[in-house]
Coordinates of C-alpha atoms and ligand atoms in Angstrom, one line a residue:
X1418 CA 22.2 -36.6 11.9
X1419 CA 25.3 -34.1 11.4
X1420 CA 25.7 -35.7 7.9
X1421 CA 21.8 -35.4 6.9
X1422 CA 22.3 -31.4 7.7
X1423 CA 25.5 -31.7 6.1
X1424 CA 24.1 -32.7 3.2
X1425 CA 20.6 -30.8 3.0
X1426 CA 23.0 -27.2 3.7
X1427 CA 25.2 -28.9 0.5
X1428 CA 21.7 -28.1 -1.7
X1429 CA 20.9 -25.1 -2.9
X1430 CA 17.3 -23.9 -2.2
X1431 CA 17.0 -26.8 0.0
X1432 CA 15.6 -30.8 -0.9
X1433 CA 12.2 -29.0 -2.8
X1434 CA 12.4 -27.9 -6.6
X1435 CA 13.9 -29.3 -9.7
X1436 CA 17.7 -29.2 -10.1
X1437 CA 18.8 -28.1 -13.3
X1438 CA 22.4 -29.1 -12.8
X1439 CA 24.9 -29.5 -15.7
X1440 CA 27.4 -30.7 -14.0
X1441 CA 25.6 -33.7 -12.5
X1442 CA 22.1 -35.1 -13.4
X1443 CA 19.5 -36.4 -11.3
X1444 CA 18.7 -40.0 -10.9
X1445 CA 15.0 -41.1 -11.4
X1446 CA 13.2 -41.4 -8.0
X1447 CA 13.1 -45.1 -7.9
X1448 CA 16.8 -45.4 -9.1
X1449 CA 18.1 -43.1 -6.1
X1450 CA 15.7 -45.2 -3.9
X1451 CA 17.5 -48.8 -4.8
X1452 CA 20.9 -46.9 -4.8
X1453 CA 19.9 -46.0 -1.6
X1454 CA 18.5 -49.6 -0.1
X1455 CA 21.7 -50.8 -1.3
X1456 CA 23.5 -48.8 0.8
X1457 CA 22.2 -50.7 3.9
X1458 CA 24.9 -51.2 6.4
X1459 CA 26.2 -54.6 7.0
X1460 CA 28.4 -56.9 5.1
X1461 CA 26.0 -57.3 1.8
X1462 CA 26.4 -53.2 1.5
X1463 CA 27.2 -52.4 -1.9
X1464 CA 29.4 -49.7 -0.1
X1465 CA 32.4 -52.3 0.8
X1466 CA 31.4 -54.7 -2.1
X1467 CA 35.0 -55.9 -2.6
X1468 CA 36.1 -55.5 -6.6
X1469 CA 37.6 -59.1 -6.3
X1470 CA 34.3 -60.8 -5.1
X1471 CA 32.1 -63.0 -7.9
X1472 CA 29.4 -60.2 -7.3
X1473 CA 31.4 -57.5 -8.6
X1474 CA 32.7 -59.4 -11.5
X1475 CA 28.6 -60.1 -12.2
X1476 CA 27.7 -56.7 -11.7
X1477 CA 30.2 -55.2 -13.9
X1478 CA 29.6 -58.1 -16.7
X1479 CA 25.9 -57.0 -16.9
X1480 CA 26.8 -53.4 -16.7
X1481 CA 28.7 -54.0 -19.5
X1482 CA 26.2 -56.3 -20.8
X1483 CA 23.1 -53.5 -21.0
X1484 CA 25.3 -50.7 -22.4
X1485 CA 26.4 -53.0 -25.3
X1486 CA 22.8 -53.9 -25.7
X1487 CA 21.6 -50.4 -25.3
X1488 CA 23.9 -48.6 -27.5
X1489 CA 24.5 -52.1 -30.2
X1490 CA 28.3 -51.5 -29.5
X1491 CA 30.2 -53.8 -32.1
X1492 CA 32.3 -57.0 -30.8
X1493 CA 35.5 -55.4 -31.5
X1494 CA 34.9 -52.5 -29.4
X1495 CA 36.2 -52.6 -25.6
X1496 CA 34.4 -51.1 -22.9
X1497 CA 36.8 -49.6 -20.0
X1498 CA 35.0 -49.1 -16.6
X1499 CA 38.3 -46.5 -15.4
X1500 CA 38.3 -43.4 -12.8
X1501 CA 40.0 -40.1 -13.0
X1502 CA 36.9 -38.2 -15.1
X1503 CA 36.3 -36.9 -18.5
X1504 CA 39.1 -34.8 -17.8
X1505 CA 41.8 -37.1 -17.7
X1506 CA 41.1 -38.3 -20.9
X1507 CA 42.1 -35.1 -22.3
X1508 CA 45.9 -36.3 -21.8
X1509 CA 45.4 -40.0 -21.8
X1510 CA 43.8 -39.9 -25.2
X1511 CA 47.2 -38.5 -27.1
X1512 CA 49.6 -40.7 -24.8
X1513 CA 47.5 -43.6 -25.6
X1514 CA 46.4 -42.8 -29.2
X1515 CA 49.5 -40.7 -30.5
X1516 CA 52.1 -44.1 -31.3
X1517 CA 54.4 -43.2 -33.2
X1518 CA 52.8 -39.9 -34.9
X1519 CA 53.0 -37.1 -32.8
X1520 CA 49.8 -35.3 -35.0
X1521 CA 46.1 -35.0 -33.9
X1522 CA 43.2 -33.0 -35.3
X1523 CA 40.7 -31.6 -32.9
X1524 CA 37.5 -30.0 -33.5
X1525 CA 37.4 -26.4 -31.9
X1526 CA 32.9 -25.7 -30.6
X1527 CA 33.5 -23.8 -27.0
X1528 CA 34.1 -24.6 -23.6
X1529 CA 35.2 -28.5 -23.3
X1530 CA 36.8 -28.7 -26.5
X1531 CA 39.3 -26.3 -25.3
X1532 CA 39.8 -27.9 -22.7
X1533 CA 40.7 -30.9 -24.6
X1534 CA 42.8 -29.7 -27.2
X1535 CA 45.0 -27.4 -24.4
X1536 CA 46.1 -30.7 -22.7
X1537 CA 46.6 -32.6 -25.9
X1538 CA 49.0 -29.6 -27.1
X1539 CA 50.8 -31.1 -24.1
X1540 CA 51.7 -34.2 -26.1
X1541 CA 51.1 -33.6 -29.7
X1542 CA 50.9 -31.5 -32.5
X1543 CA 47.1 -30.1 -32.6
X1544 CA 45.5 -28.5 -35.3
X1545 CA 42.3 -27.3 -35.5
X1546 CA 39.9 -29.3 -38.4
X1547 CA 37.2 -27.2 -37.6
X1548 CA 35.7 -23.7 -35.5
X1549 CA 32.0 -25.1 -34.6
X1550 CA 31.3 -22.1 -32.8
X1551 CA 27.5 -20.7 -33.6
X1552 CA 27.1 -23.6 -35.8
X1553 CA 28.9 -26.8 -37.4
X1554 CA 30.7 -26.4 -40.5
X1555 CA 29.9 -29.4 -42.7
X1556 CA 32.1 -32.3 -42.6
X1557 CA 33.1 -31.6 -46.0
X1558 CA 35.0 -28.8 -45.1
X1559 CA 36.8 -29.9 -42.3
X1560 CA 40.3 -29.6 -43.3
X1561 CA 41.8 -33.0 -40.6
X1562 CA 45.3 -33.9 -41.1
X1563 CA 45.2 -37.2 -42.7
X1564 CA 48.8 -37.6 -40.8
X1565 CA 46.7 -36.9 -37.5
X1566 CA 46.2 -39.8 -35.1
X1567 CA 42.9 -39.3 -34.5
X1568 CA 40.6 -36.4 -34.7
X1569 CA 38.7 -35.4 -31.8
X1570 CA 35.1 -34.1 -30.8
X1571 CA 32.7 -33.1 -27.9
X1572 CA 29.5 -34.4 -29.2
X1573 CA 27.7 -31.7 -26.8
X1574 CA 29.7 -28.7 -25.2
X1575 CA 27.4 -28.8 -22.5
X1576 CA 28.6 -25.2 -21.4
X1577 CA 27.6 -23.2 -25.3
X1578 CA 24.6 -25.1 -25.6
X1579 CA 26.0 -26.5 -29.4
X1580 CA 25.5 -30.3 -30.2
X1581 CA 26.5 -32.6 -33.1
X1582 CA 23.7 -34.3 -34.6
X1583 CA 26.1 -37.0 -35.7
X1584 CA 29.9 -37.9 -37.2
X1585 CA 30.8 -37.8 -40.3
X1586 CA 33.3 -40.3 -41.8
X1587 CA 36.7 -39.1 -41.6
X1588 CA 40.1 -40.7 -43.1
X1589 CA 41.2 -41.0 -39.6
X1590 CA 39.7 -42.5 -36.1
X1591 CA 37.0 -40.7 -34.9
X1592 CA 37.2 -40.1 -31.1
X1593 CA 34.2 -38.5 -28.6
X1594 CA 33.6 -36.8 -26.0
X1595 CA 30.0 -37.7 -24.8
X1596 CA 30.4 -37.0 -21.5
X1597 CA 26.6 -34.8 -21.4
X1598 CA 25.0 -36.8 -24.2
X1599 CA 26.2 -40.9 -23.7
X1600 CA 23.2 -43.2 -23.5
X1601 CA 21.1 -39.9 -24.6
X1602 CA 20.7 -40.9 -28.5
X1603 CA 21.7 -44.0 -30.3
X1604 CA 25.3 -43.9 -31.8
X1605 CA 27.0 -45.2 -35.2
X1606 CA 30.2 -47.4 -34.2
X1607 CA 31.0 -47.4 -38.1
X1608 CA 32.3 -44.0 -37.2
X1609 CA 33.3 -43.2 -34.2
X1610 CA 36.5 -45.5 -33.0
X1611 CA 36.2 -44.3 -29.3
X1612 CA 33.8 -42.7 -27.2
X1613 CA 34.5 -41.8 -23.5
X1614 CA 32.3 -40.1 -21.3
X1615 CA 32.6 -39.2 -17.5
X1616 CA 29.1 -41.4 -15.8
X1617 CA 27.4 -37.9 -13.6
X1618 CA 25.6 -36.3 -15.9
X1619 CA 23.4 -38.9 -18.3
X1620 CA 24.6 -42.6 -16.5
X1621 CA 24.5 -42.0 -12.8
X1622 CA 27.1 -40.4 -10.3
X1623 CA 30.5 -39.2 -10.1
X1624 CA 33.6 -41.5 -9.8
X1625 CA 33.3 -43.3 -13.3
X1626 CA 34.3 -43.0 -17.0
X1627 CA 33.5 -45.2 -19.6
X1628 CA 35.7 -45.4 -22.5
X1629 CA 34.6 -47.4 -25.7
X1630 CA 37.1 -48.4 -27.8
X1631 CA 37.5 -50.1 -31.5
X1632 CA 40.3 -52.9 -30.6
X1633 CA 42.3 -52.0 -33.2
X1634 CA 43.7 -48.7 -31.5
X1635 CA 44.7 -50.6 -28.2
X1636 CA 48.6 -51.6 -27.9
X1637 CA 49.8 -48.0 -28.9
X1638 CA 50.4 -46.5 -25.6
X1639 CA 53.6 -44.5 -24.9
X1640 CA 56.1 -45.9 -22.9
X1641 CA 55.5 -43.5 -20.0
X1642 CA 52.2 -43.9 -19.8
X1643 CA 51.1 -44.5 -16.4
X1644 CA 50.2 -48.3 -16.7
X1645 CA 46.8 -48.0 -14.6
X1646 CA 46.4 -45.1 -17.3
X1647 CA 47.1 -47.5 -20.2
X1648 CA 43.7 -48.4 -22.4
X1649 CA 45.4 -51.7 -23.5
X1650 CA 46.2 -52.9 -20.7
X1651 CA 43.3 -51.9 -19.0
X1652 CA 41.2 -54.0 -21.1
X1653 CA 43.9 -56.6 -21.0
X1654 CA 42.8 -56.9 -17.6
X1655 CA 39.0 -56.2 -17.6
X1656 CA 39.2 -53.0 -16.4
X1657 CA 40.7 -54.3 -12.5
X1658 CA 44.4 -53.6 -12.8
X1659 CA 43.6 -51.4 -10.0
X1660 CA 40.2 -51.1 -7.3
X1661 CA 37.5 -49.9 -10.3
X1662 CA 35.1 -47.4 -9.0
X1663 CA 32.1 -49.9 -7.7
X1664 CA 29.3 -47.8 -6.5
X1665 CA 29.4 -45.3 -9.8
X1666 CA 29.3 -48.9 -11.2
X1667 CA 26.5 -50.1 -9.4
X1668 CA 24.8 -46.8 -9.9
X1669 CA 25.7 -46.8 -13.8
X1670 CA 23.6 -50.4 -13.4
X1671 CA 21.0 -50.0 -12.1
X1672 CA 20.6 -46.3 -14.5
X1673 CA 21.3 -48.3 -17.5
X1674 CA 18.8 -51.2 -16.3
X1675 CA 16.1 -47.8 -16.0
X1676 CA 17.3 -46.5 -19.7
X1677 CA 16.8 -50.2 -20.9
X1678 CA 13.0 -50.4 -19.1
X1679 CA 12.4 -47.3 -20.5
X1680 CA 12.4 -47.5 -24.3
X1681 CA 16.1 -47.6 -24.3
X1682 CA 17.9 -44.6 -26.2
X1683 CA 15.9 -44.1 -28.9
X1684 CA 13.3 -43.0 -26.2
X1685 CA 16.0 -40.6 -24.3
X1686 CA 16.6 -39.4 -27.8
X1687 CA 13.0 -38.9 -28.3
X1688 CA 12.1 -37.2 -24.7
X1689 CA 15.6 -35.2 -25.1
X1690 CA 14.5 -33.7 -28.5
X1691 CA 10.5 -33.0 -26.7
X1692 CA 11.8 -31.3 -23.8
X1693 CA 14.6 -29.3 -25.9
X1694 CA 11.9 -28.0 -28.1
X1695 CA 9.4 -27.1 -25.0
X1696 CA 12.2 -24.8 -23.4
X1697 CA 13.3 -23.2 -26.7
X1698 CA 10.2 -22.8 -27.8
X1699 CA 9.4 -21.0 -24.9
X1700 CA 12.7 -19.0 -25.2
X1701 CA 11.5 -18.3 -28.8
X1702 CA 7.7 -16.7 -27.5
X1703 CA 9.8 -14.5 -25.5
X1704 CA 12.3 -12.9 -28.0
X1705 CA 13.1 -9.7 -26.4
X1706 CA 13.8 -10.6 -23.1
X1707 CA 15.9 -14.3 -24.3
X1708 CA 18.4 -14.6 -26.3
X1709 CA 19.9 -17.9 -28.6
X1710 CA 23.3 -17.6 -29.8
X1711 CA 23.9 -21.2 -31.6
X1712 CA 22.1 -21.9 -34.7
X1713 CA 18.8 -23.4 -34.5
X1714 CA 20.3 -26.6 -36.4
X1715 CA 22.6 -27.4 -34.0
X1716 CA 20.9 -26.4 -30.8
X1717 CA 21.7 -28.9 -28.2
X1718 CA 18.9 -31.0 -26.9
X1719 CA 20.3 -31.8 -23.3
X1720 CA 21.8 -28.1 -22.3
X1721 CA 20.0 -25.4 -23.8
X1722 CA 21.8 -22.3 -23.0
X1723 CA 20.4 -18.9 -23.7
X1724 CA 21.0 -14.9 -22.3
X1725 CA 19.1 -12.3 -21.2
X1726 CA 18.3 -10.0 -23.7
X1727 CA 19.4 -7.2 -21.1
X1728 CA 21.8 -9.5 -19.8
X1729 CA 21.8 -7.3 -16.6
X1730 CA 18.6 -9.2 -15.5
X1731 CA 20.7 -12.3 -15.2
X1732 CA 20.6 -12.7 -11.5
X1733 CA 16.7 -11.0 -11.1
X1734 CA 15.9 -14.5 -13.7
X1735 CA 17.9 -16.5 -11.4
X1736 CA 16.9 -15.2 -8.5
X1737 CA 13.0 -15.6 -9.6
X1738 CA 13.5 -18.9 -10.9
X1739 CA 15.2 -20.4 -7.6
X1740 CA 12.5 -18.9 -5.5
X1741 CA 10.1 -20.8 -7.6
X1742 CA 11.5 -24.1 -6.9
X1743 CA 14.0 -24.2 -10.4
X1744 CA 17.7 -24.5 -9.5
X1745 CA 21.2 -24.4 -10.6
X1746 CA 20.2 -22.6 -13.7
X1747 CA 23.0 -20.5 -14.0
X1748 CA 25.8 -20.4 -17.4
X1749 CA 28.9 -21.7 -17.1
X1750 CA 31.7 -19.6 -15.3
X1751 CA 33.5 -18.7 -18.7
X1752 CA 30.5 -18.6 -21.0
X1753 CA 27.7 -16.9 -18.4
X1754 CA 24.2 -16.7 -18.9
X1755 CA 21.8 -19.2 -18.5
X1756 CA 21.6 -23.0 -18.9
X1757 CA 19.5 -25.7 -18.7
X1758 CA 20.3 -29.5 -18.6
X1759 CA 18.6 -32.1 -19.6
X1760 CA 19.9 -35.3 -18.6
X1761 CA 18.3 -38.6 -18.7
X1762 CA 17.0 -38.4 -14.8
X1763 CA 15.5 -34.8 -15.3
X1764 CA 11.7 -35.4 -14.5
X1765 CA 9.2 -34.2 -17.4
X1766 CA 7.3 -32.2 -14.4
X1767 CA 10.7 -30.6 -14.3
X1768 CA 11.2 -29.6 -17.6
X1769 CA 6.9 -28.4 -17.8
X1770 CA 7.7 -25.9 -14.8
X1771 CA 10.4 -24.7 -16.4
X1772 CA 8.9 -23.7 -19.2
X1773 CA 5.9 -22.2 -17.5
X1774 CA 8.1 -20.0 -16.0
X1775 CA 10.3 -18.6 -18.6
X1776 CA 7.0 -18.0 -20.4
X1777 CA 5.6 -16.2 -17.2
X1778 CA 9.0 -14.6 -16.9
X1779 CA 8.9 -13.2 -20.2
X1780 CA 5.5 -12.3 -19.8
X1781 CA 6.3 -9.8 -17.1
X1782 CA 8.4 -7.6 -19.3
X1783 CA 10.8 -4.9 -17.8
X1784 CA 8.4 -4.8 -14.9
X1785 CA 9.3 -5.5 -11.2
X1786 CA 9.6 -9.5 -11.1
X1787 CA 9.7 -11.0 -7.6
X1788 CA 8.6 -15.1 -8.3
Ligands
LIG1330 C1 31.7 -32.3 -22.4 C2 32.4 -32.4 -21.1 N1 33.7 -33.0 -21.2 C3 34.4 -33.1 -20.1 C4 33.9 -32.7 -18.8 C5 34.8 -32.9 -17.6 O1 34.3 -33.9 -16.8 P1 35.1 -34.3 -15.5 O2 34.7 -33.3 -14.5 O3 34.5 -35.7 -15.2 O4 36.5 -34.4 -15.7 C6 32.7 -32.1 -18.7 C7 32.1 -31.7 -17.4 O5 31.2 -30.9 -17.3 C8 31.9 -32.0 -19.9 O6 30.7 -31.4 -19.9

């Protein structure tokens, strides 16, 4: 019982509403309700399934199955199942990508790409092939360093609100951050030559991070890389050179298994690029009291993120929008403002109330705005 309060005081505005989280997404109702029945105590609880049991080894082969299926990843792609988050990739990707160059490219569009490119400055020689701030310079004038061992993209800076539409082809690997838009569109492995993508936000829950990568860049680690840290031999041993993460497995499962039954991505990509139009056409009727800073062609279609016009009604909108049932609206700490996600579990009843109330919000003017 002190656990259920525990965790009903950990959510803000209590169990009703929508959440419009971005750093975590919702699972679909009947998702969270098998991820919950498997929780069962007793020995056949997925919660002490032990990694070296035949189960596991099934559940992580059809795992690995339904996202190759899902997202037609090529044979000579390897898909890691590791822990640590998105973040961690930030340094593993030069110390297992860099060789014998010490050069890599990076693409410069807000929050998370900053992120990634101060850590890789750790290990390598950055430079910046592109400022995608308001908008995405074409590929063509990308200036990559064709020394570079990889150049390096967030395919959605989930705090700006900016999104790729897709990758051009470059004269060196291609390497993406997907961490808020994996299994959310389909994706072109004749360009990208890894993907990696921390599991919370579009595949399930915390604890896992995918990494998809072309066979060919395996076997290039740095000496001191951390072995359990080590892509090659990683996949070398299918992912279980140490414990994996098994229940954001088994979550990842049973999400992809709901992505599959659903239209698989073509159909996220198609409900992603519905509900992104609802809520920014909405913002768009109430120019005046919203306002879009990225360019409408590169809008992102999982995390809209917008300002008040008199950006000191920031809290009053978020305020007003928590007491009508919508939560965890608010911008990221370093950008501010307002976002919403968008992830694959976000309910359309969700994404309709929202957009009743920005247009109710907007509605109401400069006047006194209590709901
Ligand atoms: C695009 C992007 N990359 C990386 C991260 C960091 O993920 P993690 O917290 O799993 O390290 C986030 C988290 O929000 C993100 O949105």
């Amino acid at each position: 019982m002190a656990s259920r309060s525990l965790a009903e005081a950990a959510v803000p505005g209590g169990a009703s509403g929508f959440s419009f989280s971005a750093a975590a997404g919702p699972l679909p109702d009947e998702v969270a309700a098998d991820v919950a029945a498997a929780c069962r105590p007793g020995r056949a609880s997925i919660l002490s399934l032990p990694f070296t049991s035949p189960a596991f080894r099934r559940l992580q082969e059809e795992t690995e199955a339904c996202l190759r299926r899902l997202l037609d990843i090529p044979d000579r792609f390897r898909v890691l199942f590791l822990a640590g988050g998105a973040s961690a990739q930030f340094a593993l990707l030069p110390l297992n990508l860099l060789g014998t160059a010490c050069r890599a490219s990076y693409v410069d569009s807000g929050c998370w790409s900053r992120r990634a490119i101060a850590e890789a400055r750790r290990y390598a020689e950055v430079s910046i092939a592109a400022r995608a701030l308001a908008a995405i310079p074409d590929a063509a004038e990308w200036q990559v360093d064709p020394g570079a061992a990889y150049c390096h993209v967030t395919s959605n800076e989930t705090a700006d609100g900016l999104q790729f539409r897709d990758f051009p082809a470059l004269p060196v690997p291609l390497v993406a951050d997907m961490t808020s838009d994996l299994l959310t569109r389909p994706l072109d492995f004749t360009r990208l030559s890894l993907v990696y993508a921390g599991t919370q936000k579009t595949v399930g829950t915390p604890g896992l991070t995918l990494v998809i990568v072309d066979e060919h860049l395996l076997g290039r680690a740095r000496p001191e890389t951390p072995r359990v840290m080590d892509y090659g031999a990683q996949a070398g041993a299918d992912s279980r050179l140490c414990t994996p993460p098994v229940f954001p497995i088994f979550v990842a499962h049973h999400m992809l298994q709901w992505i599959e039954a659903h239209g698989g991505v073509s159909a996220m990509a198609d409900a992603a690029r519905r509900r992104s139009d609802a809520a920014y056409a909405a913002l768009a009727e109430g120019e005046g009291t919203y306002a879009i800073s990225v360019d409408s062609a590169h809008r992102s279609h999982i995390n809209p993120c917008f300002r008040l016009a008199d950006e000191a009604r920031t809290a009053l909108f978020l305020n007003a929008a928590d007491a009508a049932g919508l939560h965890d609206l608010r911008g990221h700490p370093e950008v501010g403002g307002v976002r919403v996600s968008l992830y694959n579990g976000v309910a359309d009843a969700a994404v309709d109330a929202l957009v009743d109330f920005l247009r109710a919000f907007a509605r109401r003017g400069s006047g006194p705005c209590a709901a």
